[in-house]
XYZ file of C-alpha atoms in Angstrom:
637
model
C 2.875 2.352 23.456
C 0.050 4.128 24.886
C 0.323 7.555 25.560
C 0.673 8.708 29.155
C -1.847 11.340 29.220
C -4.597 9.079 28.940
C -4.631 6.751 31.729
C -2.803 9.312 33.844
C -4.643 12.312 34.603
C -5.560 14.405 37.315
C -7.115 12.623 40.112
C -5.947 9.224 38.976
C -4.486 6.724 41.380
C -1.085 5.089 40.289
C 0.697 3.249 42.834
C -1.225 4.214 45.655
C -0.169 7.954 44.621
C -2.874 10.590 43.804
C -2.186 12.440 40.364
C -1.940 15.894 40.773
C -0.503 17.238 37.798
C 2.137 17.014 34.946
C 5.280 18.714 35.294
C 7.112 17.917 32.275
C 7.730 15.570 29.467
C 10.180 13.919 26.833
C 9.472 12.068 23.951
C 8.764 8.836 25.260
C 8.088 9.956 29.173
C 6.612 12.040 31.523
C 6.928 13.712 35.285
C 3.754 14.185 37.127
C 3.364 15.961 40.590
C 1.945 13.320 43.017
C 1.147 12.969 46.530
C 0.502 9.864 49.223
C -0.279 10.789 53.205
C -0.428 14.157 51.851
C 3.221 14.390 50.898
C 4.215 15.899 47.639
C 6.590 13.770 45.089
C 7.263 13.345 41.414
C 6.617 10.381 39.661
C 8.656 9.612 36.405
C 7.580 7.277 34.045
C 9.793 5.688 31.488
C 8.654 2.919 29.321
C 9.739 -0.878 29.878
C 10.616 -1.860 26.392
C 11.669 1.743 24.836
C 14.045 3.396 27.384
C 13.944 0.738 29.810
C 17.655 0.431 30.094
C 18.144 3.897 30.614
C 15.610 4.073 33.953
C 17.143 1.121 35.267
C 20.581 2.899 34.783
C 18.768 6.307 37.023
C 17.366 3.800 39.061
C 20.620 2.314 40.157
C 22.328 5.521 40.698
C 20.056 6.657 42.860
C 19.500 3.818 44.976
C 23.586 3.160 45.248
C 23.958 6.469 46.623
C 22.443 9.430 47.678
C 24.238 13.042 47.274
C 23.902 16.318 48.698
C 21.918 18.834 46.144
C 20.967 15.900 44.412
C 17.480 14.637 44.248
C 16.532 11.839 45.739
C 15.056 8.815 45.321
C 11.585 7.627 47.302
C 10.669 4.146 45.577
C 9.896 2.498 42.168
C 7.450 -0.172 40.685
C 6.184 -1.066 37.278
C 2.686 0.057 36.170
C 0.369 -1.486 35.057
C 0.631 -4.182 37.855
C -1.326 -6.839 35.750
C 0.757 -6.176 32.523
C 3.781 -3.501 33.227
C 4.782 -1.345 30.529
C 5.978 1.783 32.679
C 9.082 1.736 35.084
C 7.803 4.480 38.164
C 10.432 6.106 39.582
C 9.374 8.191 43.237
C 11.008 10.945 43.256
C 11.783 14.194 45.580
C 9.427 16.825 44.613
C 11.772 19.948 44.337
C 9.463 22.935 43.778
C 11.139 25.884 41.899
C 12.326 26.702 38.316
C 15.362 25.591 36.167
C 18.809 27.502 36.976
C 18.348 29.653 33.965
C 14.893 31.000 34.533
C 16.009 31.636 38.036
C 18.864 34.060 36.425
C 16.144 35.314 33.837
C 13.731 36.261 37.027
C 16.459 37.685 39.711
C 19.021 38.948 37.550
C 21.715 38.202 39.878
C 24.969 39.320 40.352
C 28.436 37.752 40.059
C 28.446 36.909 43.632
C 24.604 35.586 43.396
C 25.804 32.855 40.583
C 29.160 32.034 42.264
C 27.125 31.522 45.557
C 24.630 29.023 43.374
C 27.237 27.434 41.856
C 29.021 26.652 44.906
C 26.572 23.768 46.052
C 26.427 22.208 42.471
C 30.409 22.077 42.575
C 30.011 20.087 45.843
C 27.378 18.038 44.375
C 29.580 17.187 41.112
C 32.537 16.455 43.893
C 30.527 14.086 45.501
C 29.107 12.295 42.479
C 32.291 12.420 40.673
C 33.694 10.636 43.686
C 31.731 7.411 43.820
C 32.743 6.855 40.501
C 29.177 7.866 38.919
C 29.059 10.662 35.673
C 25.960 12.801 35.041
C 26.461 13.122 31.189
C 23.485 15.558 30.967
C 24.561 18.827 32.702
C 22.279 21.472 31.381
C 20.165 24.543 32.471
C 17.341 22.421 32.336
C 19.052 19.898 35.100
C 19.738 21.898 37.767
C 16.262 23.403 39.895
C 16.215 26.018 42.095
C 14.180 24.540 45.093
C 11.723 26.930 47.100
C 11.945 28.636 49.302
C 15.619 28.195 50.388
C 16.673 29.188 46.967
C 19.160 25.679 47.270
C 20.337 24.192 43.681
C 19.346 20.074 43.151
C 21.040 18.126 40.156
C 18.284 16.056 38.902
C 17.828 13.689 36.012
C 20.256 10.872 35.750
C 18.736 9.163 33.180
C 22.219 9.447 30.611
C 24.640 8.646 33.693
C 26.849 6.808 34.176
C 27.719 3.933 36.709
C 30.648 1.841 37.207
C 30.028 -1.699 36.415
C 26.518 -1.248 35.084
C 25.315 -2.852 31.901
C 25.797 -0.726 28.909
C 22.886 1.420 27.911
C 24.254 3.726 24.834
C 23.888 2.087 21.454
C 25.124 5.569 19.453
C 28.684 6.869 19.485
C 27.767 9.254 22.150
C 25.559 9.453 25.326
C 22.184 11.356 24.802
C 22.904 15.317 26.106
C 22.108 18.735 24.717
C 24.633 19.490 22.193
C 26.072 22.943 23.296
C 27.333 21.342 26.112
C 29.545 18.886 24.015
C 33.024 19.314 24.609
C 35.583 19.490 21.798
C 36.932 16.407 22.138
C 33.497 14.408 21.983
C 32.583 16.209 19.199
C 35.838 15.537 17.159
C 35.208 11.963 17.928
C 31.657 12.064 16.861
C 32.751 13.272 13.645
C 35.135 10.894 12.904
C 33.754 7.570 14.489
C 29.930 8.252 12.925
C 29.088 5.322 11.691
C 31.634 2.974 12.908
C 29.859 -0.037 14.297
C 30.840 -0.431 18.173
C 32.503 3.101 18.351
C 31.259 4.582 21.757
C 33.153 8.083 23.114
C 34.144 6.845 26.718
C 32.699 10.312 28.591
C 34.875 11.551 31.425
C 35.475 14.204 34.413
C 37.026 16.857 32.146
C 33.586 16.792 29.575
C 31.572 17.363 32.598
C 33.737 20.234 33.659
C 33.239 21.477 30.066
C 29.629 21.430 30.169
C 30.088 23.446 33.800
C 31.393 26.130 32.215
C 28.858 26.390 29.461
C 26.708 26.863 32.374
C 28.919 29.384 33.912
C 28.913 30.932 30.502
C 25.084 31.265 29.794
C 24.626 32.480 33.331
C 27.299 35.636 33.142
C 26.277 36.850 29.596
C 22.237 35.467 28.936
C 23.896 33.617 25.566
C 25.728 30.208 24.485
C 29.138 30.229 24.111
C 28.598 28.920 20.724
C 25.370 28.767 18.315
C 23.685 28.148 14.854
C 22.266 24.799 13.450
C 23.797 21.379 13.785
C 26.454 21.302 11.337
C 28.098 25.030 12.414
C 27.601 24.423 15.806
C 29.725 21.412 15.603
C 32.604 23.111 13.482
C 32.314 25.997 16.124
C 32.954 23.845 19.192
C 36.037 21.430 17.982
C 37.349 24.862 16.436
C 37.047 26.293 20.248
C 37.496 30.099 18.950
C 35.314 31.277 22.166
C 34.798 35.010 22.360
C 35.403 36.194 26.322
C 32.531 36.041 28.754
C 33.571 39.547 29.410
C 33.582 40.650 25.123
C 29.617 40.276 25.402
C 29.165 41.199 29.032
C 31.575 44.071 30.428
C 29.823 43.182 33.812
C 31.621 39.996 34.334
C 34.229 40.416 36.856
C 37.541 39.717 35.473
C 37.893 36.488 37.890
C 34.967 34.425 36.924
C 35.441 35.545 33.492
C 38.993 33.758 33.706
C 37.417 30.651 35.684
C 34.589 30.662 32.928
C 37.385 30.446 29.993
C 39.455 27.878 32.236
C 36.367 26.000 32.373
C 35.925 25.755 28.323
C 39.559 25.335 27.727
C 39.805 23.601 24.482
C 42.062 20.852 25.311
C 40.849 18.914 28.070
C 44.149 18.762 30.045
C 44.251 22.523 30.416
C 40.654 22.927 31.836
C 40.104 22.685 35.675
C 40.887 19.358 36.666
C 37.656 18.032 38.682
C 34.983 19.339 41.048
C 37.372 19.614 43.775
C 39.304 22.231 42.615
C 36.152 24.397 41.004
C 34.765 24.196 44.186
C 38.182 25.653 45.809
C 38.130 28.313 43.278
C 34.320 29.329 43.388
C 35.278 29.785 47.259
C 38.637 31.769 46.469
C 36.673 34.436 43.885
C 33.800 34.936 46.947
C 36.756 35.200 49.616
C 38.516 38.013 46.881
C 35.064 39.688 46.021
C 34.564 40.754 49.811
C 33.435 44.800 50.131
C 33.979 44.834 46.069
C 30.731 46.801 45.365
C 31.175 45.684 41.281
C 30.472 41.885 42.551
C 27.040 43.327 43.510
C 26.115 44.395 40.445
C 23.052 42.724 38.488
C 25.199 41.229 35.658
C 22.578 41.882 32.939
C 20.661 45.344 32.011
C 17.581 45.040 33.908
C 13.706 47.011 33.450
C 14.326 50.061 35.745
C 14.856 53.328 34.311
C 18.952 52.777 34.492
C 18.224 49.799 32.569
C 17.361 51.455 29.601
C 19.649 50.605 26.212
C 19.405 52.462 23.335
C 20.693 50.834 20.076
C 21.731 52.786 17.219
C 20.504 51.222 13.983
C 21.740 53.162 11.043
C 24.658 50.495 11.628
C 22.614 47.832 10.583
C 22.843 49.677 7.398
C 26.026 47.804 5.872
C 25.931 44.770 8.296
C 22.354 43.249 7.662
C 23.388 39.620 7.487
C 21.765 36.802 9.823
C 24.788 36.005 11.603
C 25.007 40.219 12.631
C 21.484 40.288 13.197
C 21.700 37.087 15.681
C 25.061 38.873 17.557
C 22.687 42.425 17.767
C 19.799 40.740 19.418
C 21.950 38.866 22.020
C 23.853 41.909 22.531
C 22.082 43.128 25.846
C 20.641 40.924 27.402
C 17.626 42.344 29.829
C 16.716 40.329 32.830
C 14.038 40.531 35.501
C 10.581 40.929 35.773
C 9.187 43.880 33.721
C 7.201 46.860 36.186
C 3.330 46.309 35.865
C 1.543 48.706 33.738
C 0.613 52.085 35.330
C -3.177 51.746 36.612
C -5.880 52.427 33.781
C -7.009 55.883 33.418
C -9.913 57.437 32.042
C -8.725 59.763 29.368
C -10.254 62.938 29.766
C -11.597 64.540 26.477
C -10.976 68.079 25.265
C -13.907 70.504 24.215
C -14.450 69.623 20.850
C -12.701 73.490 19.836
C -9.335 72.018 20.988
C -9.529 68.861 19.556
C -6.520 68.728 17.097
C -6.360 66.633 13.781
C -3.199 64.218 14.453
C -1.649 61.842 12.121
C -2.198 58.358 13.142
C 0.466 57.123 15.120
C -1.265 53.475 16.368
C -1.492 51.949 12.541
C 2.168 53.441 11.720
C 3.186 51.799 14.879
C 1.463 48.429 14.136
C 2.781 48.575 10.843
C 6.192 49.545 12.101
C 6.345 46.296 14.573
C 4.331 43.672 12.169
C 6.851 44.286 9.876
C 10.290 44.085 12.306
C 8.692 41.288 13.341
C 7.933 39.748 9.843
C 10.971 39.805 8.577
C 12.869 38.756 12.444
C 10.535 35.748 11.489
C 9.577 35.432 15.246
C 6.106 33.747 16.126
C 3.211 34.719 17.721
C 2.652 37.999 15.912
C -0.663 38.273 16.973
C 0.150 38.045 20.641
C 3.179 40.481 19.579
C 0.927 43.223 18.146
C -1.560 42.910 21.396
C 1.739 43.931 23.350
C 3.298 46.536 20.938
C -0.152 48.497 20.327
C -0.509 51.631 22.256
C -3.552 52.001 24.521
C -5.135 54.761 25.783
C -4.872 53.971 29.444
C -1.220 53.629 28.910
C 1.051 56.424 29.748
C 3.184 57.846 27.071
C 6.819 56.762 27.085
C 10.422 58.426 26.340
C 11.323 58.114 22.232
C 13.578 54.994 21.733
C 14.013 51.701 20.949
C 12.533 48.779 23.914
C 13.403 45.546 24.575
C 10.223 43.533 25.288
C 9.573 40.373 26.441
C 8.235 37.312 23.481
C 7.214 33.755 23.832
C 10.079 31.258 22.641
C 10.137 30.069 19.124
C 12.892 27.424 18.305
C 11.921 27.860 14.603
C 13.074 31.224 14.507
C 16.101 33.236 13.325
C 17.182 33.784 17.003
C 16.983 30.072 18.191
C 16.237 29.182 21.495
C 16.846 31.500 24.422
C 18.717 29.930 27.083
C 16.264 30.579 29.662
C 13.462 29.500 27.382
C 12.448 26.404 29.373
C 9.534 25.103 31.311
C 8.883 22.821 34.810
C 11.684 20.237 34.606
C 11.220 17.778 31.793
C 12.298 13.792 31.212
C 15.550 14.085 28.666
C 15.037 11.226 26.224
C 17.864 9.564 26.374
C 16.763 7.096 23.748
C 17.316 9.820 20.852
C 21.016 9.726 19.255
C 23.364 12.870 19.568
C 21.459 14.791 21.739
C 18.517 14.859 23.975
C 17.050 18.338 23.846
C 14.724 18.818 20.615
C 12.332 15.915 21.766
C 11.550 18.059 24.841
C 10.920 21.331 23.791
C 8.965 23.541 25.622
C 5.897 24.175 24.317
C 4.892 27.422 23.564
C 2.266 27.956 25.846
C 5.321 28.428 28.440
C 6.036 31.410 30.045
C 6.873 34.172 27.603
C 11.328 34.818 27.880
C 12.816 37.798 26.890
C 13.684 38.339 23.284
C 14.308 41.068 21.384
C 12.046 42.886 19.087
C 12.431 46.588 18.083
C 9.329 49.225 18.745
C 8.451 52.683 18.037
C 7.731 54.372 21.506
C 4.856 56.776 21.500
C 6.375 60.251 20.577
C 5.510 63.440 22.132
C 3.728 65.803 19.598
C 6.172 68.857 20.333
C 8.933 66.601 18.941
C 6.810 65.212 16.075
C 7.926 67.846 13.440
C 11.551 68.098 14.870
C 12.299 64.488 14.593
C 10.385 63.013 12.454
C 13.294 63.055 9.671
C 15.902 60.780 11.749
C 12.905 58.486 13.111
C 11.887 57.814 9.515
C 15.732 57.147 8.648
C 15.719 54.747 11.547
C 12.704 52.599 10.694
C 13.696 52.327 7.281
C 17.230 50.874 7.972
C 15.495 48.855 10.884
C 12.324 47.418 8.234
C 16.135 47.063 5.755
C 17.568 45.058 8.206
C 14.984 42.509 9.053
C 13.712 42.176 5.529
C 17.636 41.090 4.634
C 17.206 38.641 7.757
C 14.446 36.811 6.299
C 15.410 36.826 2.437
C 19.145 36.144 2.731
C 19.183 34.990 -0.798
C 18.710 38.818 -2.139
C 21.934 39.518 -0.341
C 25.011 41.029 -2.362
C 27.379 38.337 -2.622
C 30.907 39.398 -1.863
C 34.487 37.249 -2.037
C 36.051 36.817 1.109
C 39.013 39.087 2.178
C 42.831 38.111 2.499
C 43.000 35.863 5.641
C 46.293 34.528 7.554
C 46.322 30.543 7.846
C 46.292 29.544 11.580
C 49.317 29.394 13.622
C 51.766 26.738 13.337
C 49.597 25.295 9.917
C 52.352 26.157 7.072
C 54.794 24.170 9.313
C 53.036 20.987 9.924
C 51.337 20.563 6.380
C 55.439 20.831 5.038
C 57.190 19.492 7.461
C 54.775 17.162 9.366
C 52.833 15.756 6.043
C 55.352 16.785 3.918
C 52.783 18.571 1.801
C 53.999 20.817 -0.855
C 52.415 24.350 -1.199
C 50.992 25.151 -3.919
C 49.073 22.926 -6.499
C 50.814 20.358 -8.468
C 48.488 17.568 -9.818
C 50.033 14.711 -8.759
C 49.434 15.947 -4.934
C 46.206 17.515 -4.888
C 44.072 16.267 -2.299
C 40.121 15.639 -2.984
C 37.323 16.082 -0.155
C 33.564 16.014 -0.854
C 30.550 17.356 0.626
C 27.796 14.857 2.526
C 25.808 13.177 -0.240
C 28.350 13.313 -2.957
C 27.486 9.957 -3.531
C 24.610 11.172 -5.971
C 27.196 13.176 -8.244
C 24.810 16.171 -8.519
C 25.157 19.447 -7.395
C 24.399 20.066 -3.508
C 23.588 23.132 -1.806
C 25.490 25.544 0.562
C 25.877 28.185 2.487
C 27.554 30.822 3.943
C 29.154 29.621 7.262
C 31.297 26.710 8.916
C 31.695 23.335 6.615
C 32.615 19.750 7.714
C 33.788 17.996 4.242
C 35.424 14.503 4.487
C 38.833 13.431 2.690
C 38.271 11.237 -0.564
C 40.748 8.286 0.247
C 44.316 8.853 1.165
C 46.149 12.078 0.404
C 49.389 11.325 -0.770
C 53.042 12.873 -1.277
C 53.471 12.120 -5.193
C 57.514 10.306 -4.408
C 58.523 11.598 -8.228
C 59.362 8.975 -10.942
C 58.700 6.257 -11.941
C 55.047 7.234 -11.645
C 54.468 4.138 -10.219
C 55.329 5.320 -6.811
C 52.164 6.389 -4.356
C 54.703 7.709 -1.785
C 53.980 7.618 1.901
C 50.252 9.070 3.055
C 50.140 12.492 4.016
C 46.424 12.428 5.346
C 44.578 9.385 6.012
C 40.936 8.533 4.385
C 38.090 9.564 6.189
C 39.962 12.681 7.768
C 37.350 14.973 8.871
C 38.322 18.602 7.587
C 37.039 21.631 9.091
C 36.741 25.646 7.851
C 34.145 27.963 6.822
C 32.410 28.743 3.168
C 32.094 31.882 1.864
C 29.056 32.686 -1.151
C 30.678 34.496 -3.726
C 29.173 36.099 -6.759
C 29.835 33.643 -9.456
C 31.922 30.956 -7.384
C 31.770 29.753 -3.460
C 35.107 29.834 -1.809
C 36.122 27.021 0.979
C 39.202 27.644 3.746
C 40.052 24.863 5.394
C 41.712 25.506 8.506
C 41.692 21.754 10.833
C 42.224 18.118 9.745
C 40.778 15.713 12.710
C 42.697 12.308 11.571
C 41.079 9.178 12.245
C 43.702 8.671 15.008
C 42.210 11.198 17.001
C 44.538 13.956 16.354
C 43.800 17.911 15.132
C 46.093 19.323 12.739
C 46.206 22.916 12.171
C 46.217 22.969 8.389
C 45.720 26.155 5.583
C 43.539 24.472 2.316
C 41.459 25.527 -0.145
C 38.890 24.038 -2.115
C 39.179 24.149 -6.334
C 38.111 22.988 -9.028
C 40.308 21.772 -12.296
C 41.136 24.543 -14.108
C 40.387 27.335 -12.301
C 42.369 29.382 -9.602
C 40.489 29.409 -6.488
C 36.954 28.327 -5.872
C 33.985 26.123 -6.967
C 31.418 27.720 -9.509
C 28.326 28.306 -8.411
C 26.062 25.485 -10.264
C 22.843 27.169 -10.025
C 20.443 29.242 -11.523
C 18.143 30.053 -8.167
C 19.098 31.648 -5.958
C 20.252 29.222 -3.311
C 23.841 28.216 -4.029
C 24.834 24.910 -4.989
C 28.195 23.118 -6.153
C 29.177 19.984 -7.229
C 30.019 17.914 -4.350
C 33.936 16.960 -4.821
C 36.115 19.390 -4.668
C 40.194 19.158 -4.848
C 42.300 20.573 -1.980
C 45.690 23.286 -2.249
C 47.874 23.684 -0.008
C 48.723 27.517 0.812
C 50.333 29.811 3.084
C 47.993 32.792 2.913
C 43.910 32.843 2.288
C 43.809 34.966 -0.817
């Protein structure tokens, strides 16, 4: 396949349409900026052979229908003429950002995002209506257009279209996978694999992925986070802290529509477009001459916008998950002030020149360290921005937020609002369509933390230089833990009660005994157990599978199985906990093949000893061997 930015480049004629510029790209396509009789458009290329299915699918969405706040359509054709190995779709230039750099830029309010949500209800409404599903709702697919401020839906390359050939060949259409819904997720996990399983995607996932929206715009964060495997355990487990727990400026309303939105069972989320649209119109009608609507919802860079954070705390809670929860934990938005004007320091007479201690290599020190051990990039760029200068005026004493290029590869993850010009989702990759667009990191720097020294006034030097010391200490403490989790204490996990209703249905329901008796022990194993060698963990959520059917032993002769309690290839979810000597597994759902989610209360054993695996491993990266047995029990111990 030849690569795009070769025979396209500026000043290039495709079509009859003059190359202006790119504007973003996916793994196997990209969107230039074009123009023809002096009119602006986008062109998106897709190739023929590798995602050809997949532009014929946008195509015929487009050209079937045409939406308000949705882009529109201009034309097609297939490039090269003499041999064509691009489809060219013509689209509507809309210039602007994403709907998450827009709330990263204007810090809005609560009645500023309900008034831009408004139009993308009535576009979902519309779309939803002719039958036709977007299966890609993201930050990243919604623009804010310029200068009317208007939000367009744009990208249907993973939709959906009634009576159009199938396109997906993986168990799921390509999206972003924080904006999976519970119930596509459970059936991910237990249909991987299975030839011909496809998840049939409907109304109430696209509501779900409207609320994640919702979500990221009220509080700057995801609802849920970490890699792959605990993301996934996080979502079908739906235990969703409140819009308002991380953002006390969310209006109690929208924080309620927000939660409605991500409702874990699909039946009690808001219905369809219709009826968000009714309520996004009901909060603004309820909001009138409520001065706390008005509000910017996140801590912006005036002098009220300040946040101090008190790190001795960090002192006994210096894990990576804490660490990830403190630097999401305010948020700033908006445009930092310029720099004050360069002055011209003027010098003393040398007879009132005073020996100082060094402050700019303590604070370069200071931040190449935090920064070290926060693994963030760029540290060069980092120390340019952190370094005092002279013609910069001195500052209060505490702790800034300042603003950092993106890095995906760090501790933090992707920021929400860490995106670029609008990019082509490749729909072609399985699961999800995100990490073969990434922005690169030349983008436009987005706001993550990173903790600095301010320049101190010498009167307070000597008063507190005692505390400040304490501070950096516990601060350089912190991050060094962050980056080296393996020199962490290891600690058993505490008494835990099972989830609600779990006792019940594992004795009654299954007809599970508690409590381990060898004839009904169950046995689940760990992904590549097929090896029969130890495998490594970690602290965090687990997806094990069920080895073969979990039975109720039906007493003597010994020849009876009794009936199945749990089917093979039961997906079980919980969370693993690193102990000193031995790692500890609670089990808390059971998603049966059937499509059903059991609340359940299990631990994972091994012959012979009470509770937990051992540790297999002399390094310090945990490993166990990779089948376990399962108990029954009615407390976490």
């Amino acid at each position: 396949m030849p690569r795009l930015e070769e025979p396209v480049r500026p000043g290039s004629v495709v079509g009859g349409y003059r190359v202006d510029k790119p504007l973003g790209a996916g793994g196997y396509g990209q969107v230039f900026l074009a123009s023809r009789d002096g009119g602006p458009c986008a062109l998106k290329f897709l190739h023929l052979e590798r995602v050809g299915e997949w532009g014929w699918r946008e195509l015929l969405i487009l050209m079937s229908h045409e939406f308000p706040y949705v882009v529109t359509l201009r034309g097609h054709f297939k490039w090269p003429e003499e041999a064509p190995e691009f489809l060219v779709l013509v689209m509507e230039y809309v210039p602007g950002v994403t709907l998450f750099q827009w709330a990263q830029d204007t810090n809005p309010s609560a009645r500023e995002l309900v008034e831009k949500l408004l139009p993308l209800s009535w576009a979902l409404e519309a779309v939803h209506a002719a039958g036709v599903l977007h299966r890609d709702l993201k930050g990243d697919n919604v623009l804010v257009r310029d200068p009317d401020g208007a939000p367009v839906l744009v990208d249907f390359g993973a939709g959906f279209l009634p009576h159009a050939p199938p396109a997906t060949r993986e168990v799921l259409a390509p999206a972003n996978l924080r904006y999976r819904s519970p119930e596509s997720v459970s059936f991910l996990l237990r249909r991987l694999g299975e030839p011909g399983a496809r998840y049939e995607y409907a109304v109430s996932d696209e509501m779900y992925a409207l609320g994640v929206l919702l979500y990221v715009l009220a509080t700057g964060v995801y609802p849920f986070e970490g890699p792959e495997d605990e993301l996934m355990a996080e979502i079908v487990a739906g235990r969703l802290r409140s819009p308002r727990e991380r953002n006390s400026r969310v209006p109690p309303a929208l924080c309620e529509l927000c939660l409605h939105l991500l409702a874990r069972e699909p039946q009690a989320r808001v219905p369809d477009a219709g009826t968000l649209s009714e309520a996004l119109e009901k909060l603004l009608e309820d909001a009138r001459g409520d001065s706390a609507w008005d509000m910017p919802l996140c801590y912006g860079w005036t002098a009220d916008g300040l946040s101090t954070e008190h790190l001795p705390e960090l002192a006994d809670k210096n894990t990576p998950e804490w660490m990830r929860r403190w630097v999401h934990r305010k948020p700033r938005r908006g445009k930092p002030p310029p720099p004050p004007p360069a002055e011209s320091p003027s010098l003393p007479e040398p007879s009132t020149v005073k020996s100082e201690p060094p402050t700019r290599s303590r604070k370069g020190w200071l931040a190449f360290v935090l920064m070290t051990g926060l693994g963030l990039a760029g540290v060069g760029v980092g120390l340019g921005q952190l370094a005092p200068s002279p013609s910069r005026a001195p500052a209060p004493v505490g702790w800034e937020w300042m603003p950092f290029p993106p890095d995906e590869s760090s501790l933090l993850g992707p920021m929400p609002w860490a995106v670029h010009d609008h990019e082509v989702a490749p729909p072609w990759k399985p699961l999800e369509a995100d990490p073969g667009a990434a922005p690169p990191r030349a983008d436009t720097p987005a706001s993550v933390t990173i903790v600095m020294l301010r320049t101190e006034n010498p009167r307070m030097k000597k008063k507190k230089i005692g505390s400040m010391g304490t501070n950096a200490l516990l601060a350089v403490t912190a991050a060094a833990n962050v980056a080296c989790p393996g020199v962490q204490v290891r600690k058993d996990p505490p008494p835990e009660a099972c989830p609600v209703g779990a006792v019940e249905t594992m004795t009654v329901k299954l007809g599970l005994p508690l409590g381990r008796m060898s004839r009904n022990a169950g046995f689940a194993h760990f992904p590549d157990w097929e090896k029969r060698k130890p495998v490594p963990v970690r602290d965090g959520p687990i997806v094990l599978d069920l080895a073969g059917n979990w039975r109720v032993w039906g007493g003597f002769p010994a020849r009876d199985p009794g009936p199945i309690a749990l089917p093979d290839k039961t997906r079980l979810l919980g969370r693993l906990f690193i102990g000193e000597k031995y790692v500890y597994g609670r089990i808390t759902q059971a998603i049966i093949p059937s499509g059903d989610t059991l609340n359940v209360c299990l631990i994972i054993r091994e012959d012979g000893i009470a509770r937990g695996v051992p540790i297999r491993s002399d390094s310090e990266e945990a490993k166990v061997f990779p089948i376990v047995e399962l108990e029954t029990v009615d407390r976490f111990e």
